[in-house]
Amino acid sequence: MTDHQPFFYPNRMGRIILLSMEEVMGRNGVHALLKLASLPSLLDNYPTDNTERAFPFSTVSTMTDMLEQVYGPHGGRGLAMRIGRACFNNGIRQYGTQMGITEMAFRLLPLPAKVNAGAKAFAELFNAYTDQKVRVEEEGNTLLWHIERCPLCWERHTHEPVCHLAVGLLQEALYWLSGGKVFTVEEKTCIAAGDETCTIVIDQSPIF
Ligand SMILES: [Zn+2]
């Protein structure tokens, strides 16, 4: 069924997304969304917790698209950001050790170095274990998180950036890394809107 799809997340990440959606929207909410998104094969049948790359990018983007269609652009955006935060908290348990960011040496780094090293380790996780491509660039006091191949807006066409789940994910990652500080995180460009990359700009100094 998915053999014509070129790019995938590992099953584990698909599972994390669905479980995180349940946390935010409830089980019935996810059910309704999957039905509307014509993804009935996922109903009560989430992917297995393994590393096989079998969760298509198109499934990820269909679900985020449907969030906006059902809840409106504003409501869908808020939900996607909350789902992104939940994804980080669920994912860190499974991927934190792999990234080395739960180690004491990392935790003792000063904040700017920690944000920098954390972003790079996080990008490397996507590059190594998924078909998503991420490049991190420093520009003045900001970090640019360039998603060069993005599952969230895969094959979508929009007028403005729509990868809100990634914004929530990065916000929560920064909150966790910094021990509870809040950073400005904003998606400035989006492949779905015709840009070359989905670029999320992170202000390296926390707001509070
Ligand atoms: Zn995108």
Tab-separated table of C-alpha atoms in Angstrom, residues 13 19 21 24-25 49 76 89 141 145 153 161 164 172 184:
chain	number	residue	atom	x	y	z
A	13	MET	CA	8.056	8.118	15.359
A	19	LEU	CA	0.062	8.661	20.970
A	21	MET	CA	-2.245	13.269	19.399
A	24	VAL	CA	-3.863	16.286	23.281
A	25	MET	CA	-7.144	15.462	21.490
A	49	ASP	CA	7.542	0.445	18.266
A	76	GLY	CA	-5.333	23.461	14.157
A	89	ASN	CA	8.262	14.486	25.895
A	141	ASN	CA	21.947	35.425	17.913
A	145	TRP	CA	16.611	24.965	11.851
A	153	CYS	CA	3.982	19.733	4.902
A	161	PRO	CA	4.092	28.222	6.989
A	164	HIS	CA	3.553	24.031	13.598
A	172	GLU	CA	9.626	21.880	24.240
A	184	THR	CA	11.090	32.519	20.746
